[in-house]
GROMACS .gro file of C-alpha atoms in nm:
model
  279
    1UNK     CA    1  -2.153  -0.664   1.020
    2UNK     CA    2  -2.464  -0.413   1.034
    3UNK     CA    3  -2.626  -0.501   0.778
    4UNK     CA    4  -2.519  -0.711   0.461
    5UNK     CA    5  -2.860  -0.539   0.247
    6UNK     CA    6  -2.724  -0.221   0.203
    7UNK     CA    7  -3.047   0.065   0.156
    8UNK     CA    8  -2.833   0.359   0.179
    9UNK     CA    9  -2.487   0.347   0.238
   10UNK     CA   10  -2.449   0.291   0.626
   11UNK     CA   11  -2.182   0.489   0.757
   12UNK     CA   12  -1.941   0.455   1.089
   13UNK     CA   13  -1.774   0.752   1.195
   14UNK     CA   14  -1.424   0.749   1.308
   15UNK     CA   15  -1.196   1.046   1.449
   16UNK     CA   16  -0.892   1.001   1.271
   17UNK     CA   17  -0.826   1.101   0.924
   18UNK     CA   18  -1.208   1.208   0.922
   19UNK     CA   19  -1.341   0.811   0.828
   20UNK     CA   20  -1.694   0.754   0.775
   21UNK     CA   21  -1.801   0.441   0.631
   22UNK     CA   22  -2.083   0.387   0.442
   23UNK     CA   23  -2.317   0.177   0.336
   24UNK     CA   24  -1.801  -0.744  -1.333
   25UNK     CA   25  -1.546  -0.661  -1.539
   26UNK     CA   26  -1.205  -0.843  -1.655
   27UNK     CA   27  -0.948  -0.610  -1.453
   28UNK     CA   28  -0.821  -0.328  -1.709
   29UNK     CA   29  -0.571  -0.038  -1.681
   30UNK     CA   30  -0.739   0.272  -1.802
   31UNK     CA   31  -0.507   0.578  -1.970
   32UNK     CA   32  -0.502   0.894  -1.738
   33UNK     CA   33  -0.624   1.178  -1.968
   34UNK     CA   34  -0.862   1.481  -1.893
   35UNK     CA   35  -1.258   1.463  -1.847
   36UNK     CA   36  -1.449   1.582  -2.169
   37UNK     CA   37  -1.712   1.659  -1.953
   38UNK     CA   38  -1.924   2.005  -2.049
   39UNK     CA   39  -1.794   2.327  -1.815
   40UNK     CA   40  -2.058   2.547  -1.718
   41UNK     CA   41  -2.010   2.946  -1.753
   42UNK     CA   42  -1.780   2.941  -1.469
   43UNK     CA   43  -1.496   2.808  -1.628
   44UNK     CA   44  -1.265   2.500  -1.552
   45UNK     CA   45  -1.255   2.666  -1.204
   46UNK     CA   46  -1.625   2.598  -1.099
   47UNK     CA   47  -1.591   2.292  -1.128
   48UNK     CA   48  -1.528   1.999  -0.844
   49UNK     CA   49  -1.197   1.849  -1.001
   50UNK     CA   50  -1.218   1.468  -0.944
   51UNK     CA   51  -0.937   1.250  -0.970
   52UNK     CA   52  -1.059   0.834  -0.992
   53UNK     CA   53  -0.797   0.578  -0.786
   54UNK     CA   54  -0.864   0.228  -0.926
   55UNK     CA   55  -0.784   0.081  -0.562
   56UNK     CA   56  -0.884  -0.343  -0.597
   57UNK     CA   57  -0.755  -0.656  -0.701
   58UNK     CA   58  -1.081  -0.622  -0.999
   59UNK     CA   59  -1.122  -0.307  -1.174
   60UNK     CA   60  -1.406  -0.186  -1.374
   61UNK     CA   61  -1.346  -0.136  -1.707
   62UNK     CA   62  -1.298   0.240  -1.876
   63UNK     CA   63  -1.626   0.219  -2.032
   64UNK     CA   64  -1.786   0.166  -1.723
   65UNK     CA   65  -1.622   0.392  -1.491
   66UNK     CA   66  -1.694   0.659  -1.738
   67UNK     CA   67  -2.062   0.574  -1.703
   68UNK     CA   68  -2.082   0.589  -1.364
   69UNK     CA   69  -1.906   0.870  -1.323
   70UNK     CA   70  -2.158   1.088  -1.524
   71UNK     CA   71  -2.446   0.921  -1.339
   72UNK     CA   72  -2.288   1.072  -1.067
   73UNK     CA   73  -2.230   1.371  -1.195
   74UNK     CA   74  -2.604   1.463  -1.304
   75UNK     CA   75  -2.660   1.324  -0.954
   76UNK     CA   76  -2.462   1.592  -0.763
   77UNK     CA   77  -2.592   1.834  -1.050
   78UNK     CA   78  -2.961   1.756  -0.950
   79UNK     CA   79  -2.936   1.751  -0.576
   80UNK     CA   80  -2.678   2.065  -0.574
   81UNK     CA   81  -2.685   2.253  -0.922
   82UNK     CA   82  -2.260   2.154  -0.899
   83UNK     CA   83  -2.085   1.998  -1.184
   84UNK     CA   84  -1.788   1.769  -1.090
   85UNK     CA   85  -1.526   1.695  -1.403
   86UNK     CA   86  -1.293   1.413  -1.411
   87UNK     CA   87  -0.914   1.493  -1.428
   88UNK     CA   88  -0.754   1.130  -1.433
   89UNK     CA   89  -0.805   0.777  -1.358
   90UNK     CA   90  -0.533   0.549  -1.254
   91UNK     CA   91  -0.478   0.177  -1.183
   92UNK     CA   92  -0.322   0.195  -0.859
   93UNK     CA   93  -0.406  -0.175  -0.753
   94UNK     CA   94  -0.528  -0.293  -0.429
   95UNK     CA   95  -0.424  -0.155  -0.079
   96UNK     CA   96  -0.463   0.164   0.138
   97UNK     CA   97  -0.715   0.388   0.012
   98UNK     CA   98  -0.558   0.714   0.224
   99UNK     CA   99  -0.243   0.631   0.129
  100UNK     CA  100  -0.334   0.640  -0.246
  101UNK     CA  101  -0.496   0.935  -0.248
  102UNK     CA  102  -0.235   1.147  -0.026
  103UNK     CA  103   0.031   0.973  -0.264
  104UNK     CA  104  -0.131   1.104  -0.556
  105UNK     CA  105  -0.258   1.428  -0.448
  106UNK     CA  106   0.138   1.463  -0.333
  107UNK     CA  107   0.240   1.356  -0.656
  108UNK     CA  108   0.011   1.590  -0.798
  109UNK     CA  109   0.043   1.916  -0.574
  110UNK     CA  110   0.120   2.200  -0.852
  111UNK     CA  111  -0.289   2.060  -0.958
  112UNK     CA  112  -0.422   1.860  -0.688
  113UNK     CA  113  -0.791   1.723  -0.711
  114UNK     CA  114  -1.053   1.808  -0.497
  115UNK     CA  115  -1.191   1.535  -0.426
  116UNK     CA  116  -1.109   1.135  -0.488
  117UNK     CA  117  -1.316   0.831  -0.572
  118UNK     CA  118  -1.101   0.534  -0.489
  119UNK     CA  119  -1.284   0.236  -0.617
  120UNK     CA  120  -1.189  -0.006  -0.341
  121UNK     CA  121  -1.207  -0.417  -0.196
  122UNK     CA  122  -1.089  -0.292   0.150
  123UNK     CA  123  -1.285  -0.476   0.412
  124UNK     CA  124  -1.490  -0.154   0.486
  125UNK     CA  125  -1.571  -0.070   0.128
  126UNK     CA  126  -1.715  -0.413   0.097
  127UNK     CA  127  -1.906  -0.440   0.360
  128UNK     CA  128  -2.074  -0.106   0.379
  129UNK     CA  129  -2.018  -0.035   0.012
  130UNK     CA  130  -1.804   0.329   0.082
  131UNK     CA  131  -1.655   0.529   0.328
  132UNK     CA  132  -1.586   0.913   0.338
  133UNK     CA  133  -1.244   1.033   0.422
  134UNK     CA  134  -1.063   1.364   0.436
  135UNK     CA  135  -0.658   1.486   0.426
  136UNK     CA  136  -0.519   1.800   0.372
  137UNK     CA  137  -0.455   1.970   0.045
  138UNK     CA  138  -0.063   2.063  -0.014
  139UNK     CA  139  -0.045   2.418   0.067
  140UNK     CA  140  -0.152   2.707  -0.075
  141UNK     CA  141  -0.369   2.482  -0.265
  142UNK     CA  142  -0.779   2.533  -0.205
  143UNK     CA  143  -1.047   2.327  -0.254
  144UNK     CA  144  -1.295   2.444  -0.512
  145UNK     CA  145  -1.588   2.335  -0.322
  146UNK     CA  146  -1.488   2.415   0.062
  147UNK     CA  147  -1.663   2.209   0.353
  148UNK     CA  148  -1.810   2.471   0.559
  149UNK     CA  149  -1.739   2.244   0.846
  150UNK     CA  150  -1.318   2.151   0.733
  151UNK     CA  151  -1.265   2.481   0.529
  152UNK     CA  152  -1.094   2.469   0.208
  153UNK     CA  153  -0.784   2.299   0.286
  154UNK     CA  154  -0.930   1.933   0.275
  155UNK     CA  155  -0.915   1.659  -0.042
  156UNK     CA  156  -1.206   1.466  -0.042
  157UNK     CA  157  -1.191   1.132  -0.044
  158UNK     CA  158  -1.502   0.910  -0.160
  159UNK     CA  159  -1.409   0.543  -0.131
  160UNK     CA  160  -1.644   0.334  -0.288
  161UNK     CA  161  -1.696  -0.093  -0.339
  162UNK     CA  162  -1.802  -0.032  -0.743
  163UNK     CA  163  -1.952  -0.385  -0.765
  164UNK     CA  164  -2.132  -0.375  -0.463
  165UNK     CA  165  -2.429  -0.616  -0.428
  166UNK     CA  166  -2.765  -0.433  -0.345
  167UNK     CA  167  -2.998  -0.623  -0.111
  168UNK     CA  168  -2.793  -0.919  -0.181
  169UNK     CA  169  -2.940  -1.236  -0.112
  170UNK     CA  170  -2.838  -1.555   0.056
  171UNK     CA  171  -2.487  -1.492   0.002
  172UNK     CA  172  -2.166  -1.556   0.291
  173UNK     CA  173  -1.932  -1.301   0.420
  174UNK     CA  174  -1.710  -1.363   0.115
  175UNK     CA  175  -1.978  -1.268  -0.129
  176UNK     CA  176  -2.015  -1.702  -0.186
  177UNK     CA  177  -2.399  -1.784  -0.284
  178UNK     CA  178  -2.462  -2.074   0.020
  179UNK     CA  179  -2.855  -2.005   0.042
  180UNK     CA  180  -3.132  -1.978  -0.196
  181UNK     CA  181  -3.337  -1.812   0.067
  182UNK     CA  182  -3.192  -1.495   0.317
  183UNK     CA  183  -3.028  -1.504   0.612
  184UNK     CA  184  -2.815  -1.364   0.910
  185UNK     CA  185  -2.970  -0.997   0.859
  186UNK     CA  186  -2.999  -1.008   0.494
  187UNK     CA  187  -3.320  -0.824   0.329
  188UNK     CA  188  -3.382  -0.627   0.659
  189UNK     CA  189  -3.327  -0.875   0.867
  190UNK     CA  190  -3.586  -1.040   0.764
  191UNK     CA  191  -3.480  -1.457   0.721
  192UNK     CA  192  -3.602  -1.713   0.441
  193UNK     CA  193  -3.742  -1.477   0.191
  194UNK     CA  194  -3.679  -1.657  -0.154
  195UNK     CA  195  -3.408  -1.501  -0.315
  196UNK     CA  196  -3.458  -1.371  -0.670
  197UNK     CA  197  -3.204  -1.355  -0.965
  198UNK     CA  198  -3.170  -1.006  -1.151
  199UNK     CA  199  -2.938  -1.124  -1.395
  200UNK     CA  200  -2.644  -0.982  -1.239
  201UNK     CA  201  -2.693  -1.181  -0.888
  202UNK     CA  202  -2.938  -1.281  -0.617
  203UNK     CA  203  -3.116  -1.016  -0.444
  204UNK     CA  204  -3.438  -0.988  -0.210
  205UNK     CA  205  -3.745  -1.022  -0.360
  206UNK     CA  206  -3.921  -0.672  -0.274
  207UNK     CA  207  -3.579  -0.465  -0.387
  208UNK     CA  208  -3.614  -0.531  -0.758
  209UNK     CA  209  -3.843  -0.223  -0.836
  210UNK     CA  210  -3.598   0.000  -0.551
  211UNK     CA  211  -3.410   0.289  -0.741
  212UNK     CA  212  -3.101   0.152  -0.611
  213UNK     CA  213  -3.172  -0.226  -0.787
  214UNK     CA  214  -3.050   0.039  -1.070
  215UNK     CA  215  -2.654  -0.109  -1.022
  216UNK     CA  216  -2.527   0.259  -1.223
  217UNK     CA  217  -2.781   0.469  -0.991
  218UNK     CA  218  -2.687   0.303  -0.613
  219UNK     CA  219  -2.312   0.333  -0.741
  220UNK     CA  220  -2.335   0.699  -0.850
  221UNK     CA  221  -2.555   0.750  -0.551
  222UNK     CA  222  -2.315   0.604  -0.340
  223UNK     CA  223  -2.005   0.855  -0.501
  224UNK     CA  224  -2.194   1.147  -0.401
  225UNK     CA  225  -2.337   1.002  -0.073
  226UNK     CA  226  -1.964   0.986   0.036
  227UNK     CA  227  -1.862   1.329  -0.104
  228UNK     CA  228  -2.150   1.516   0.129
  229UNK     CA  229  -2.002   1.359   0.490
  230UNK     CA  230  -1.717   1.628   0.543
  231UNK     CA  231  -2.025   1.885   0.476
  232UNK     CA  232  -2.161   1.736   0.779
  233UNK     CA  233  -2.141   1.748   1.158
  234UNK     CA  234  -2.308   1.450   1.269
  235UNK     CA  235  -2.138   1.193   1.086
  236UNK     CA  236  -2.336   0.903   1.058
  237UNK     CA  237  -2.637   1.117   1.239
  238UNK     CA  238  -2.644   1.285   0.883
  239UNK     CA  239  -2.780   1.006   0.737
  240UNK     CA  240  -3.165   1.047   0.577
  241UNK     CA  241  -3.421   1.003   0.843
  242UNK     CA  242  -3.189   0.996   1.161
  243UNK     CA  243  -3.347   1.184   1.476
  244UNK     CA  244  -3.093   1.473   1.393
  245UNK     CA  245  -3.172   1.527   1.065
  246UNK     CA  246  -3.549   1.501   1.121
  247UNK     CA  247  -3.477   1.770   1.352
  248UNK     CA  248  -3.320   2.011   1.114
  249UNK     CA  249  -3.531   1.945   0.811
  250UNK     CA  250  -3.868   1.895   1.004
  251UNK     CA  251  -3.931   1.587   0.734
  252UNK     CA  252  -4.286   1.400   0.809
  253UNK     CA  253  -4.257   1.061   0.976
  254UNK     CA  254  -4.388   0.893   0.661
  255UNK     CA  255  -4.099   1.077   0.441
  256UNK     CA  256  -3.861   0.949   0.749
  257UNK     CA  257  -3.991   0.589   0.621
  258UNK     CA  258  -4.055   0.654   0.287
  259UNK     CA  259  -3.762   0.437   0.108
  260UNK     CA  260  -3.803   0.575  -0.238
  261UNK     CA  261  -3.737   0.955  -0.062
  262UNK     CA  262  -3.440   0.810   0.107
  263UNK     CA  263  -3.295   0.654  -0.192
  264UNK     CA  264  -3.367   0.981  -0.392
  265UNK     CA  265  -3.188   1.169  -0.128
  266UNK     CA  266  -2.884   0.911  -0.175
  267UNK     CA  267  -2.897   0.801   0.200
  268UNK     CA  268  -2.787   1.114   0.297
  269UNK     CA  269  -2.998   1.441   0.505
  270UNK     CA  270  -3.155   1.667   0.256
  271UNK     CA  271  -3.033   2.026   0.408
  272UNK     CA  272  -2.650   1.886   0.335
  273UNK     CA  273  -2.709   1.912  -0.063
  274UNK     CA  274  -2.745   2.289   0.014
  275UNK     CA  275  -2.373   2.305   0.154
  276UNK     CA  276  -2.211   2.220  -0.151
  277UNK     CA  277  -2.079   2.511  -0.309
  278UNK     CA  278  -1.779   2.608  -0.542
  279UNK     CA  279  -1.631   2.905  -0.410
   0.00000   0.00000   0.00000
């Protein structure tokens, strides 16, 4: 594992299927039914149509996905000036994120999404908190908001651990509380810091005051975080402060290690925000 305190979501790039990963409720079984969310002067067109997979054995309940998913929202909106709306949400139950969302957007094709958030318990989701993936839209269907790297003939695919722990503390690879203080590359790999309880878990002591210690902010952050990778070339050399995106953006050193920047830039390079643009 790279690292179980998750600062940004961490991301591995793979070729196939365009993978990048990234860095409670009782289980419920929302109603599909269309987003009431405002449209801007564009129409239903300008917006990025959003379809939400509830992909894990616990699901968050409607209240709270509806939350998050306008956190996210004015999250994209800030960063981008792009409004996302929210066409459906289904209980699909654990298993294959990909599969899901190529079932659905099949199922779907007269009005396919463009883009997914699969709210997952895969072994990636939950160890890096999300992964980005990509899959082609049923023809002659078009993305509203086309990668300028994929074109407009991809679905994006945000898949996303919702109750992911930030800078967990002294917790096992099953998410079991064994230590009171951290361990095996927990709180920046640093060991035997005395963990702290925020009322929800334990965490490290010198995240509490973090942006993402905000559980509705790191999750919404994370949402759009996975949305920007197909604008991207450098997969997980897009992420804030890498040597490549210090290159492009000409950011300081100190912004490079400034943590609050990073976390206001959702983990992700600045000059991708820029990309993302209904057509």
């Amino acid at each position: 594992m790279i690292m179980r305190q998750v600062l940004s979501a961490i991301c591995v790039v793979m070729v196939a299927a365009m993978i990048a990963g990234c860095g409670g409720a009782a289980p419920t079984s929302p109603s599909s039914g269309p987003s009431t969310n405002p449209t801007p002067g564009g129409g239903e067109d300008a917006l990025f149509r959003v379809a939400v997979l509830l992909s894990a054995s616990r699901a968050p309940a409607t209240e709270d996905v509806t939350r998050v998913f306008a956190r996210a929202n004015g999250i994209l909106l800030q960063k981008t000036g792009e409004r996302m709306t929210q066409t459906d949400v289904v209980n699909v139950g654990p298993g294959s994120a990909l599969e899901q969302g190529m079932g659905y957007v099949s199922a779907h094709a007269s009005a396919p999404p463009d883009g997914i958030i699969a709210l997952s318990d895969d072994e990636t989701a939950t160890s890096y908190g999300g992964y980005s993936q990509t899959f082609s839209l049923p023809p002659p269907s078009q993305n509203r908001v086309p990668s300028p790297v994929l074109g407009a003939g991809k679905v994006y695919l945000a898949v996303v651990d919702f109750f992911h722990k930030y800078a967990r503390c002294g917790y096992d690879d099953a998410g079991n509380r064994v230590s009171d203080t951290s361990f095996g590359g927990e709180c920046r790999n640093r060991s035997g810091l005395a963990c702290v309880d925020n009322g929800r878990y334990w965490m490290c002591p010198d995240a509490l005051h973090d942006l993402y210690a905000d559980p509705d902010y790191f999750t919404g952050c994370s949402i759009v975080h996975e949305f920007m990778h197909p604008f991207g070339t450098e997969g997980n050399y897009d992420h804030y402060g890498t040597a490549q995106c210090t290159a492009r953006t000409g950011m300081s050193q100190a912004d490079v290690l400034n943590l609050t920047r990073s976390q206001q830039s959702c983990g992700m390079c600045p000059d991708l925000y820029q990309k993302f643009r209904h057509r």
